[in-house]
Coordinates of C-alpha atoms and ligand atoms in Angstrom, one line a residue:
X1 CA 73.4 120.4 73.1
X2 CA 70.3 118.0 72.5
X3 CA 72.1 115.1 74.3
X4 CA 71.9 116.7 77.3
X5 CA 69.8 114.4 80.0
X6 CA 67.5 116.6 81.5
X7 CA 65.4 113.9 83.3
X8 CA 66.9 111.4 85.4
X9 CA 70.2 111.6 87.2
X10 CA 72.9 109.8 85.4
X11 CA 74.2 106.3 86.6
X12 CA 77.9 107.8 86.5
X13 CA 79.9 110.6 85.6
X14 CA 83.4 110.6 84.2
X15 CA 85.8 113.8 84.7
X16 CA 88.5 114.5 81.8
X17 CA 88.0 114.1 78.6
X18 CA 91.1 113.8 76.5
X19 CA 91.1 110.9 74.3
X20 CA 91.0 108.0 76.9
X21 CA 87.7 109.8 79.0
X22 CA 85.8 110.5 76.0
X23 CA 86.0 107.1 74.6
X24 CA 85.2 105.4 77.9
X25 CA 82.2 108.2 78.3
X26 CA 81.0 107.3 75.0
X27 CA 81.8 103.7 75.7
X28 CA 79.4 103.3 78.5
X29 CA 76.9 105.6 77.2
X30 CA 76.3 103.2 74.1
X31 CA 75.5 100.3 76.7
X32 CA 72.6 102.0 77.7
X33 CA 73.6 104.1 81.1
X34 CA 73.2 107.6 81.8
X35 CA 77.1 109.5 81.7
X36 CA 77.1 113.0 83.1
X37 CA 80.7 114.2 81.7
X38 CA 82.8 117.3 82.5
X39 CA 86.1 118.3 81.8
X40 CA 87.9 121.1 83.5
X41 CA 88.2 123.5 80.2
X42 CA 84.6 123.2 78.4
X43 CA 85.8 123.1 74.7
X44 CA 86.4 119.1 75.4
X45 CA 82.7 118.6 76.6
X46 CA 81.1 121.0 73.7
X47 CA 83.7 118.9 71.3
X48 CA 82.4 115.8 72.7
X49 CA 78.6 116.0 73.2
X50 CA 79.0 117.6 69.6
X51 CA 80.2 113.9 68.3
X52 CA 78.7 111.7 70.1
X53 CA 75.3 110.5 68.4
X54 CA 73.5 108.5 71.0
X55 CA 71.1 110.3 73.8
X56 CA 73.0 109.0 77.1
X57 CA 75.3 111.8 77.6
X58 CA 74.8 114.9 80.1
X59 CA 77.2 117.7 79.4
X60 CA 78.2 119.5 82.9
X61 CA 80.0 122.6 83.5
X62 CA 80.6 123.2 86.5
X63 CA 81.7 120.4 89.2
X64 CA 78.9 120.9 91.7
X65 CA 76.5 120.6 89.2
X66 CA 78.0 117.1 87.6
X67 CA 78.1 115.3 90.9
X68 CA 74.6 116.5 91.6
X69 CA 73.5 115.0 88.2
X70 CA 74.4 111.7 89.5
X71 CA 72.2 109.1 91.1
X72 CA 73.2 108.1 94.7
X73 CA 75.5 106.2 95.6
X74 CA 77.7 108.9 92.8
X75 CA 80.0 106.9 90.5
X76 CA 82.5 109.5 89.4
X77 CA 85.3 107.8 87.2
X78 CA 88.3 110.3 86.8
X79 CA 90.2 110.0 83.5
X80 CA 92.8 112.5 84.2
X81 CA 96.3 112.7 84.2
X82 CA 98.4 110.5 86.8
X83 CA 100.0 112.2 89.8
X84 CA 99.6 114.9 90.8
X85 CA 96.0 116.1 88.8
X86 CA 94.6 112.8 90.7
X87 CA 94.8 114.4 94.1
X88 CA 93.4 117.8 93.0
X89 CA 90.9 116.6 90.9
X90 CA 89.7 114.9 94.2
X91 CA 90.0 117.6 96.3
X92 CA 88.0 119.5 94.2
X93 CA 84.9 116.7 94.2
X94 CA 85.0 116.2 97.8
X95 CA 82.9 119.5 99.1
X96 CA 80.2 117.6 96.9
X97 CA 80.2 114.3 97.4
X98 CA 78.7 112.3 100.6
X99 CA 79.0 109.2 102.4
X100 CA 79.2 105.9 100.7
X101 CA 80.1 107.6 97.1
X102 CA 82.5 106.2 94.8
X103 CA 85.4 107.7 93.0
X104 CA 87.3 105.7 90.3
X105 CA 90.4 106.2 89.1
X106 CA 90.7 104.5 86.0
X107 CA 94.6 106.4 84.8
X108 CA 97.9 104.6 84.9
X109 CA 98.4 105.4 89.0
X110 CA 101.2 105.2 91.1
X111 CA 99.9 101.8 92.9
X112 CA 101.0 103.2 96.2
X113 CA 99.2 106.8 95.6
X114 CA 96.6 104.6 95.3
X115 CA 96.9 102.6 98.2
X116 CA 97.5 106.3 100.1
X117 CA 94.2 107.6 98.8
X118 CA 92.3 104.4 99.2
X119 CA 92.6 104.8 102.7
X120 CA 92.5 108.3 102.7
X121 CA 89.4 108.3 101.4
X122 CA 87.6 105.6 103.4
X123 CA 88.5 107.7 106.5
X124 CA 86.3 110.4 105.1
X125 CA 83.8 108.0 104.2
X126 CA 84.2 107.9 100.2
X127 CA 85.3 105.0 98.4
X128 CA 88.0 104.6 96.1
X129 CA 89.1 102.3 93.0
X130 CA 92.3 102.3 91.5
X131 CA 91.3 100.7 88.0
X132 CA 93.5 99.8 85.3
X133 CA 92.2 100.2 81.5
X134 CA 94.3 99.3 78.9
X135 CA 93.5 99.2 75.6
X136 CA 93.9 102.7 73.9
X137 CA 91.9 104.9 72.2
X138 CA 89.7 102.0 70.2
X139 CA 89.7 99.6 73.4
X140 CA 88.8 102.7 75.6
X141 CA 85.5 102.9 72.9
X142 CA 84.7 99.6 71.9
X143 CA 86.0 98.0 74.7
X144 CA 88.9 97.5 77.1
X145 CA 90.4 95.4 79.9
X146 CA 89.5 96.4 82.9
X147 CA 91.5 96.0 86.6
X148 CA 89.9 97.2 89.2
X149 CA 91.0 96.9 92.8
X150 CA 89.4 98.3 95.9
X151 CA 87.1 96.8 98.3
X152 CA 84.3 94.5 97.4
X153 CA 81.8 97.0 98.3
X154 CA 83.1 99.4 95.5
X155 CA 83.3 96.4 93.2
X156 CA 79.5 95.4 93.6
X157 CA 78.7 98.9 92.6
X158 CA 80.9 99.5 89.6
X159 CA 80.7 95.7 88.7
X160 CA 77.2 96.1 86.3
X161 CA 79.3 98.8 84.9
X162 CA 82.4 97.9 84.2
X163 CA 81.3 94.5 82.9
X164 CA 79.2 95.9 80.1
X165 CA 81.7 98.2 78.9
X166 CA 84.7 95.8 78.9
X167 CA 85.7 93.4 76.0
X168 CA 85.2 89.9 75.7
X169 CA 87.6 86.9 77.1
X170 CA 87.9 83.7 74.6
X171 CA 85.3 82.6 76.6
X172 CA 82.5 85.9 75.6
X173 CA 82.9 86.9 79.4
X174 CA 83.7 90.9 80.3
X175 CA 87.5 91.2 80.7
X176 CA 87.1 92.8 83.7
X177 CA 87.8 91.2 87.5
X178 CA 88.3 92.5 91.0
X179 CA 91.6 91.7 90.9
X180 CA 92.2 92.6 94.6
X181 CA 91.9 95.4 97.4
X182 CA 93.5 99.0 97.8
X183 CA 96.1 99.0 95.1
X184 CA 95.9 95.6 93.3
X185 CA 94.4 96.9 90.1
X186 CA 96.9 99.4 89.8
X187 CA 99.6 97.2 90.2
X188 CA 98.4 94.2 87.9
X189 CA 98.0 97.3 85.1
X190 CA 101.4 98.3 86.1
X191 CA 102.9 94.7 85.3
X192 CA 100.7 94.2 81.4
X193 CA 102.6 97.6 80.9
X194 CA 105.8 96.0 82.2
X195 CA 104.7 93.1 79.9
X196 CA 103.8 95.4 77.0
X197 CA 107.4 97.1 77.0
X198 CA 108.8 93.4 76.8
X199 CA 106.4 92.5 74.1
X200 CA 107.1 95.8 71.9
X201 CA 111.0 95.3 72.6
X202 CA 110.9 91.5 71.4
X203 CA 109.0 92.3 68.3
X204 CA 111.2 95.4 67.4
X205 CA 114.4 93.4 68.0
X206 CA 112.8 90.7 65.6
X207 CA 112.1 93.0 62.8
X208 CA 115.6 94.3 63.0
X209 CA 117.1 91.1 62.6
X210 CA 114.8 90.6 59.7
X211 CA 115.8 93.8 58.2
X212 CA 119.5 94.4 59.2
X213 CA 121.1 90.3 59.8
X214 CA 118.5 88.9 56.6
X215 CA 118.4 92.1 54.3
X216 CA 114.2 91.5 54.3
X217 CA 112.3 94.4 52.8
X218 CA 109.3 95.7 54.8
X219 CA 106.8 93.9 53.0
X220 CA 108.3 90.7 53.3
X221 CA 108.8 91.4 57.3
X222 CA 105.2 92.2 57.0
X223 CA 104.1 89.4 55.0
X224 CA 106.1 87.3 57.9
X225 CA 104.5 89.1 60.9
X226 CA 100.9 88.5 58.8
X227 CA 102.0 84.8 58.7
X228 CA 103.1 84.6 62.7
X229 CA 100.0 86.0 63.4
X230 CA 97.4 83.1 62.1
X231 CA 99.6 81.2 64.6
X232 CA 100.8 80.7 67.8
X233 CA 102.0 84.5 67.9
X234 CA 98.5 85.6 67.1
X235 CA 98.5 89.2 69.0
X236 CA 97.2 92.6 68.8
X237 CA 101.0 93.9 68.6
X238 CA 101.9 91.4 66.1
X239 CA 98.8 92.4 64.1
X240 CA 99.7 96.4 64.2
X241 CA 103.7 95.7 63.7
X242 CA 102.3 94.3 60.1
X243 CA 100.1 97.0 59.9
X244 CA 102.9 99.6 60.5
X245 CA 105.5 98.0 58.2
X246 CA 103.0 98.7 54.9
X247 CA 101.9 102.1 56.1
X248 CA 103.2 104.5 53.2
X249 CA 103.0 108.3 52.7
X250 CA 101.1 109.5 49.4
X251 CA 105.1 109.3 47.5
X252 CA 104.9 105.6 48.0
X253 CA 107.8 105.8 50.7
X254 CA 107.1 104.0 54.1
X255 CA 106.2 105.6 57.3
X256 CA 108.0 103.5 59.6
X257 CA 111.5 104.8 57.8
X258 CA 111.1 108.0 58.1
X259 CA 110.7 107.4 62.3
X260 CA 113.5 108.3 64.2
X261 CA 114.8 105.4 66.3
X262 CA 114.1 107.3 69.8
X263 CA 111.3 105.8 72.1
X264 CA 110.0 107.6 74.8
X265 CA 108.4 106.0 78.1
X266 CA 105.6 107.4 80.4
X267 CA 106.7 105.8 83.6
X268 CA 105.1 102.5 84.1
X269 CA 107.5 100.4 82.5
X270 CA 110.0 101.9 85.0
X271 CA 107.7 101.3 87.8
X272 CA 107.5 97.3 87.4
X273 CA 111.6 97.6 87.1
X274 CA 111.9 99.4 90.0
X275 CA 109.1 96.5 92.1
X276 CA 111.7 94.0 90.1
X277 CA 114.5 95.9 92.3
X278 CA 112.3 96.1 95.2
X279 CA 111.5 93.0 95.7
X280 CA 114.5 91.0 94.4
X281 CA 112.5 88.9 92.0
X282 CA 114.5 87.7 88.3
X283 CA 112.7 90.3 86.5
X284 CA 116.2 91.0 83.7
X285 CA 113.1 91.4 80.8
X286 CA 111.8 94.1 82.2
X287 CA 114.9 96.2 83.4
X288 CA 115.8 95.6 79.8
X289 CA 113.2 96.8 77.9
X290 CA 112.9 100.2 79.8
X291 CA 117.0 100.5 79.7
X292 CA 116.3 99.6 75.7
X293 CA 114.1 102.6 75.3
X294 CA 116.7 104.8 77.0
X295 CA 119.8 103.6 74.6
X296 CA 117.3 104.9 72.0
X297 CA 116.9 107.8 73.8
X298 CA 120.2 108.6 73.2
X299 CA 120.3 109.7 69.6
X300 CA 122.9 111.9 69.5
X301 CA 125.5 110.3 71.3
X302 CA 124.8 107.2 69.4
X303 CA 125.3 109.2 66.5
X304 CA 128.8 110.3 67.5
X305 CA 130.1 106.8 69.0
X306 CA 129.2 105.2 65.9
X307 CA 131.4 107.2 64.4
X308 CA 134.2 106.2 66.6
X309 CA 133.2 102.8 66.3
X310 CA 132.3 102.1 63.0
X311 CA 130.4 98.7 62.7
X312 CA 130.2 96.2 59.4
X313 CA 127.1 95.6 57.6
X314 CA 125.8 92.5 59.0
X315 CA 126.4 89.5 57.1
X316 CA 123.2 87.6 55.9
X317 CA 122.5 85.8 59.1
X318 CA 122.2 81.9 59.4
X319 CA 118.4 81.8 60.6
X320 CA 115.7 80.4 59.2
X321 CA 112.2 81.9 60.1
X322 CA 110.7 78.8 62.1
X323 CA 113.7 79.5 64.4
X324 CA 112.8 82.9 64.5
X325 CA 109.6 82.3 65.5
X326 CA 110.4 79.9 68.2
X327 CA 113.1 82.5 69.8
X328 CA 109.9 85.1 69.9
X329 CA 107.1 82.3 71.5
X330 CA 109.6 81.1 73.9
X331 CA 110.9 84.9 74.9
X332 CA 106.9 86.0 75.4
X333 CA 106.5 83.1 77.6
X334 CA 109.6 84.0 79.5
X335 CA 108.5 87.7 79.9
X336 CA 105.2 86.2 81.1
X337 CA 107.3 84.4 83.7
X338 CA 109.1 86.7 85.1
X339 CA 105.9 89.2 85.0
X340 CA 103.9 86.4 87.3
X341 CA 107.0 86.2 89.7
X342 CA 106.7 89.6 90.5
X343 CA 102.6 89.7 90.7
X344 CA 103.1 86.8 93.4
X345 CA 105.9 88.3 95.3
X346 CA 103.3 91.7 95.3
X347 CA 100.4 89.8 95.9
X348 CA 101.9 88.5 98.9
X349 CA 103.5 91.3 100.6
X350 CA 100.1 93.1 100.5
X351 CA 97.5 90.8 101.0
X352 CA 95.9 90.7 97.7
X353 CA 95.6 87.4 96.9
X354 CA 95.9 87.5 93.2
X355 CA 93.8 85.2 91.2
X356 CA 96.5 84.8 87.6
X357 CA 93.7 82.2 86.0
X358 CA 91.7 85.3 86.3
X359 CA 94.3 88.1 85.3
X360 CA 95.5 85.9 82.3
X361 CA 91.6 85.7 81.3
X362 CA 91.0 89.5 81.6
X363 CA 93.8 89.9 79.3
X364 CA 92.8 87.9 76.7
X365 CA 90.8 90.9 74.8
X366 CA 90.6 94.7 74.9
X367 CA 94.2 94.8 76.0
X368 CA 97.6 96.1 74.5
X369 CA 99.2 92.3 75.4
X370 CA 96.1 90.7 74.1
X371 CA 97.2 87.2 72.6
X372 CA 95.9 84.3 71.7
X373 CA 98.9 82.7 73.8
X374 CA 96.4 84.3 77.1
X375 CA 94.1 81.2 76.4
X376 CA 97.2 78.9 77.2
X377 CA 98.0 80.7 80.0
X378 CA 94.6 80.7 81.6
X379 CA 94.9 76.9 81.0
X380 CA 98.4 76.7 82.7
X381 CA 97.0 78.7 85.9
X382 CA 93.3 76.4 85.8
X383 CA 96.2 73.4 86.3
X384 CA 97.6 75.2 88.8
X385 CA 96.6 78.9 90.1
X386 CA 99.7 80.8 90.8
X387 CA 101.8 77.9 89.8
X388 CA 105.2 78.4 88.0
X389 CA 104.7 79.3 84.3
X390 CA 108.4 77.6 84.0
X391 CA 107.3 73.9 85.2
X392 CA 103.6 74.4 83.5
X393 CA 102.9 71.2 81.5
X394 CA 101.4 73.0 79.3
X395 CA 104.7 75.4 77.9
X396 CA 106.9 72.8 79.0
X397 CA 107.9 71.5 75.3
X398 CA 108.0 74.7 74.3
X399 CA 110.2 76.2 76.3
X400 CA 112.8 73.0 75.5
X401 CA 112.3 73.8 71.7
X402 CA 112.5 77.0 72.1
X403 CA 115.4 78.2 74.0
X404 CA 117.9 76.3 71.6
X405 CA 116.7 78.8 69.1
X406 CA 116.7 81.1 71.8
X407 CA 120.3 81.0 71.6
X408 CA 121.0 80.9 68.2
X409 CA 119.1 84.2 67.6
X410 CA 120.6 85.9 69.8
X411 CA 124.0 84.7 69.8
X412 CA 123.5 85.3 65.4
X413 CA 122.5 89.2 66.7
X414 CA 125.5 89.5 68.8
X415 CA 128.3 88.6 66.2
X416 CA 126.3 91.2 63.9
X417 CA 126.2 93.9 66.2
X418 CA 122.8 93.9 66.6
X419 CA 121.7 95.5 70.0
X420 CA 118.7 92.0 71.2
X421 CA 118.4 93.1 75.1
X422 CA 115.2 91.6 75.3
X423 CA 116.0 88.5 73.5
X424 CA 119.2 88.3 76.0
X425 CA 117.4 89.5 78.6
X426 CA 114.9 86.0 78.2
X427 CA 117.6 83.7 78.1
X428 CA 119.6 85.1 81.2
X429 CA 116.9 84.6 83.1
X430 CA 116.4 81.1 81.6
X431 CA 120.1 79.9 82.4
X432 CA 119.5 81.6 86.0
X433 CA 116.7 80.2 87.2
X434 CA 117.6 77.1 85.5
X435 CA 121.2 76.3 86.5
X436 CA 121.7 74.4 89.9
X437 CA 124.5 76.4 90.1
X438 CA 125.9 79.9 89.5
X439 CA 129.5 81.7 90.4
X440 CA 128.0 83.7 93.4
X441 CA 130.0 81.5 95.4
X442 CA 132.3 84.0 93.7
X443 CA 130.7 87.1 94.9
X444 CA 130.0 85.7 98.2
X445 CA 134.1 85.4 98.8
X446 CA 134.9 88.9 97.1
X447 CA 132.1 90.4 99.5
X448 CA 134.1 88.5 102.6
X449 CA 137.7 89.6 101.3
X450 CA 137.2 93.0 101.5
X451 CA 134.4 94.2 103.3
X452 CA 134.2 90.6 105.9
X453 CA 130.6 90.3 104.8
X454 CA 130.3 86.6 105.6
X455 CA 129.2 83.9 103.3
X456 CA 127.2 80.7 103.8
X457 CA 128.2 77.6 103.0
X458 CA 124.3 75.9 102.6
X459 CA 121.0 76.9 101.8
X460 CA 119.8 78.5 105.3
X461 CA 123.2 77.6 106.9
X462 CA 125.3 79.6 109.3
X463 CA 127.6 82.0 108.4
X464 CA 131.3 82.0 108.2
X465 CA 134.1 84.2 107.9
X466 CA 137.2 83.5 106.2
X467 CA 141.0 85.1 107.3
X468 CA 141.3 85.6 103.6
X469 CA 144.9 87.4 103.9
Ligands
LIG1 C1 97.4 100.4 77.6 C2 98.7 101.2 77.4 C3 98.5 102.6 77.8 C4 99.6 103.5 77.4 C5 100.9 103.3 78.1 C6 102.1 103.6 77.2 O1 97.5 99.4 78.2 O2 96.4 100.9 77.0 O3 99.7 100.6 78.2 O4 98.3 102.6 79.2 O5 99.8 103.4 76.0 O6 100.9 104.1 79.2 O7 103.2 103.7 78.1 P1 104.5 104.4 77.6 O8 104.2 105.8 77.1 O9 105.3 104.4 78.8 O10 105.0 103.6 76.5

């Protein structure tokens, strides 16, 4: 127990330490500031105190005790799990703290719990950050992006913080902003995840085709991912997905064949589809990557309708690679699209005033979507802050090269059988937004026929009814 601080209060404590806590406890810790930690059960403490080498770290054991070891006003950063555990955990703290104290919530929140306890909490005098982290276990220790939202007064006191615990932009500046008030940091970490399921989908769907339409052996997918990566593609998931394809057990078999074809989902990805449905924005990526992870879900009854519906091996697609690659760039920018249509629509229903220059820079390290593809981004939104990434100069060509291949992949997938949501999902909204025209005049009339809805005949015009029968 020699790391415990005996002299000095600690500049901030953080409570729960499961993998995400303890990294971000060690994390600050090895930047110099005093950490008081405390987990509800005290093996994690002992476990962690016990590891970490450096002196910065006070071990607490019982919650009045912790926020007393803190300096005034208390930083307390909670790193427990969402729901629920958020409110109790701060019901607990609240007999201890005082006026003008900060609590930080730095789990994947509900946005709008975090709104509700922002305010909840001001009203009592204490206040509250919703802060999204993102970058797993290594970016939670070595450094993540950070979102925090909340008033400016809580920023200026977690900003010194925060900013030397977060990973570097492109630029060597913290990947950390205040992104906004009340629930904005939630919500922007809420729409990378959105971003991230896109991002995971795209890249799955791509190694399939490699695998199942072009008969390529791991290695060689990996070898191609390894390629795709010194390029424009260059990304953290690119990186790992090369990583993960040459991962073998000690027989020499691969790991990533002997994973069942199931993913699971936490709830954030559902979130941003369910803002996409709220707010009527053309978020089809999204919806499709979540609905993706369900199909996979669905093991068994795959396992018995593929029985009924037996399938042909797919012929050796007709793609080359640098189409490939173009029908994966051209897809992430369209995810990134549709992820900045709903951040706007967000940003103005509450207020927030989102800054995407800035959110594009704070994602550009520590995070799961980092990519080198960020730096463009900032660069579009420096031209013109939340401007349309679709008319952006600078992924203009791009987007007219890519969509052709676009097309070709996935059309190549669908003749194969090959399930490409997201790759479908990128070029419906492409021909949607993109088309002067589309047959809801159609659904308009139906909507008239048989329910006398009305239709308009003009963009803002009156509206009719038609004696159909
Ligand atoms: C991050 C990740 C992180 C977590 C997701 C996974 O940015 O560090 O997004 O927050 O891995 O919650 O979400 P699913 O379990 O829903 O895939």
């Amino acid at each position: 127990m020699e790391n415990i601080n005996q002299e000095g209060k600690s500049s901030i404590g953080v409570v729960g330490l499961s993998v995400m806590g303890a990294n971000l406890a060690s994390n600050i810790a090895d930047h110099g500031w005093k950490v008081s930690v405390y987990n509800r059960s005290r093996e994690k403490t002992d476990l962690l105190v016990s590891q970490y080498a450096g002196k910065n770290m006070s071990a607490q054991f019982s919650l009045e005790n912790f926020v007393q070891s803190l300096e005034s006003p208390r930083k307390i950063l909670l790193m427990v799990q969402a729901g629920n555990v958020v409110d109790e955990v701060i019901a607990s703290i609240l007999p201890f703290v005082s006026n003008g104290d900060v609590i930080i919530d730095g789990g994947n929140s509900f946005f709008g719990d975090t709104i509700r306890r922002e305010q909840e909490l001001r009203e009592k005098g204490i206040i509250f950050v919703g802060m999204g982290v993102s970058g797993g276990e290594e970016g939670a220790r070595r450094g993540p992006s950070i979102m925090p939202g909340g008033s400016l007064e809580a920023w200026k006191n977690i900003k010194p913080i925060v900013e030397s615990i977060a990973a570097k932009d492109f630029h060597g500046k913290p990947c950390v902003t205040h992104v906004g008030s009340d629930g904005a940091g939630h919500y922007v970490k809420m729409v990378h995840n959105g971003i991230e399921y896109i991002d995971m989908q795209l890249i799955a769907e791509t190694y399939w085709i490699m695998k199942m339409g072009l008969g390529m052996k791991n290695d060689e997918i990996a070898a191609q991912f390894e390629k795709w990566n010194k390029g424009r593609l260059d990304s953290y998931l690119i990186e790992i997905t090369a990583k993960i394809l040459l991962a073998k057990y000690a027989d020499g078999t691969f790991v990533v064949d002997s994973i069942l074809d199931s993913a699971g989902s936490k709830g954030t990805g559902k979130w941003t589809s369910e803002e996409i449905l709220e707010f009527g924005t053309v978020g089809f990526g999204f919806v499709s990557a979540v609905i993706a992870r369900f199909a996979s879900a669905q093991k068994k009854e795959r396992i018995k309708l593929s029985k009924e519906f037996p399938k042909n091996s797919p012929s050796k697609m007709a793609i080359g690679m640098e189409q490939l690659e173009n029908a994966l760039y051209v897809s992430k920018i369209l995810a990134y699209a549709q992820g900045y249509e709903l951040l706007n629509a967000a940003s103005k229903k509450y207020a927030w005033n989102l800054n995407f220059q800035e959110i594009s820079r704070i994602w550009e390290g520590g995070c799961i979507i980092r990519a080198s593809f960020l730096k463009e981004l900032e660069e579009a939104f420096a031209k013109d802050n939340n401007g349309s990434i679709l008319t952006s100069s600078v992924f203009k060509k791009s987007i007219e090269n890519g969509t052709s291949d676009l097309r070709l992949i996935a059309s190549a997938a669908i003749m194969n059988s090959l399930p490409v949501p997201a790759f479908l999902s990128g070029i419906a909204y492409f021909d949607s937004m993109t088309n002067e025209f589309l047959c809801a005049n159609m659904i308009q009339a139906q909507r008239d026929f048989f329910g006398a809805h009305t239709f308009q005949k003009e963009v803002d015009g009156d509206f009719f009814h038609h004696d159909w029968d």
